Amino acid sequence: MQHYLGQVRTSQTERQTPLLFKATGFDDEKKRLIEVLRERLLLDQRIAVLFPLRRQVFGFAEGLKQAGIEVETQENLDFGSSRPKLITYASAKGLTFDSVLLPRLVPESFLRMSPERIQRLLFVAVTRATNWVYLSTNVGNELPLLQALQPLVSERALTVQSAHDRTPPATGSTPGTPPRTDNLDFL
């Protein structure tokens, strides 16, 4: 019995606190997503990057390929490979991954969807992860539903990281420049 309890305790401590990254804009979000993917690949984890829109799957696949990261889309999934899987929330039902990454949590990604539908999609997406969840959005253009996660921060069940917390602002950037929001297809 003690051996069994030790195994259960070990598997529970392997879980990591989910991270919500608030980027200053699309380019910052893209850069951080690439960093996170590389870190998770080094850990030899099964990774899924989930999107609400099918066109985002293929746009991000092309952008990650240009960044030197080989991925698989829902058109050519091979669960025997260690490459990250890029699929829609709906296509992920019934699947599990060590890490699940949810980029572009901005209103433009969920056009014409009710808050209840968005909540159900995010529930499906988050519950695909067995160890870790990464969420990302843009400051000032967050999905309104993300405000409901605030109690998790105070309970230390969610870590929120801002781009301002990570690195100093780039020199030569113009303060007050509105963030780009037209990049649903990554690059």
CSV table of N, CA, C and O in Angstrom, one decimal, residues 2-14:
chain,number,residue,atom,x,y,z
A,2,GLN,N,1.9,1.3,0.8
A,2,GLN,CA,2.8,2.4,0.8
A,2,GLN,C,3.5,2.7,-0.5
A,2,GLN,O,3.7,3.8,-0.9
A,3,HIS,N,3.8,1.6,-1.2
A,3,HIS,CA,4.4,1.7,-2.5
A,3,HIS,C,3.5,2.4,-3.5
A,3,HIS,O,3.8,3.3,-4.3
A,4,TYR,N,2.2,1.9,-3.5
A,4,TYR,CA,1.2,2.5,-4.3
A,4,TYR,C,1.0,4.0,-4.0
A,4,TYR,O,1.0,4.8,-4.9
A,5,LEU,N,0.9,4.4,-2.7
A,5,LEU,CA,0.7,5.7,-2.4
A,5,LEU,C,1.9,6.6,-2.8
A,5,LEU,O,1.7,7.7,-3.2
A,6,GLY,N,3.1,6.0,-2.7
A,6,GLY,CA,4.3,6.7,-3.2
A,6,GLY,C,4.2,7.0,-4.7
A,6,GLY,O,4.6,8.1,-5.2
A,7,GLN,N,3.7,6.1,-5.5
A,7,GLN,CA,3.6,6.3,-6.9
A,7,GLN,C,2.5,7.4,-7.2
A,7,GLN,O,2.8,8.2,-8.0
A,8,VAL,N,1.4,7.4,-6.5
A,8,VAL,CA,0.4,8.4,-6.7
A,8,VAL,C,1.0,9.8,-6.3
A,8,VAL,O,0.8,10.7,-7.1
A,9,ARG,N,1.6,9.8,-5.2
A,9,ARG,CA,2.2,11.1,-4.8
A,9,ARG,C,3.2,11.6,-5.8
A,9,ARG,O,3.2,12.8,-6.1
A,10,THR,N,4.0,10.8,-6.4
A,10,THR,CA,5.0,11.2,-7.4
A,10,THR,C,4.4,11.7,-8.6
A,10,THR,O,4.7,12.8,-9.1
A,11,SER,N,3.3,11.1,-9.1
A,11,SER,CA,2.7,11.5,-10.3
A,11,SER,C,2.0,12.9,-10.1
A,11,SER,O,2.0,13.7,-11.0
A,12,GLN,N,1.5,13.2,-8.9
A,12,GLN,CA,0.9,14.4,-8.6
A,12,GLN,C,1.9,15.6,-8.5
A,12,GLN,O,1.6,16.7,-8.9
A,13,THR,N,3.1,15.3,-8.1
A,13,THR,CA,4.1,16.4,-8.0
A,13,THR,C,4.7,16.7,-9.3
A,13,THR,O,5.4,17.7,-9.4
A,14,GLU,N,4.5,15.9,-10.3
A,14,GLU,CA,5.1,16.1,-11.6
A,14,GLU,C,4.3,17.2,-12.3
A,14,GLU,O,4.8,17.8,-13.3
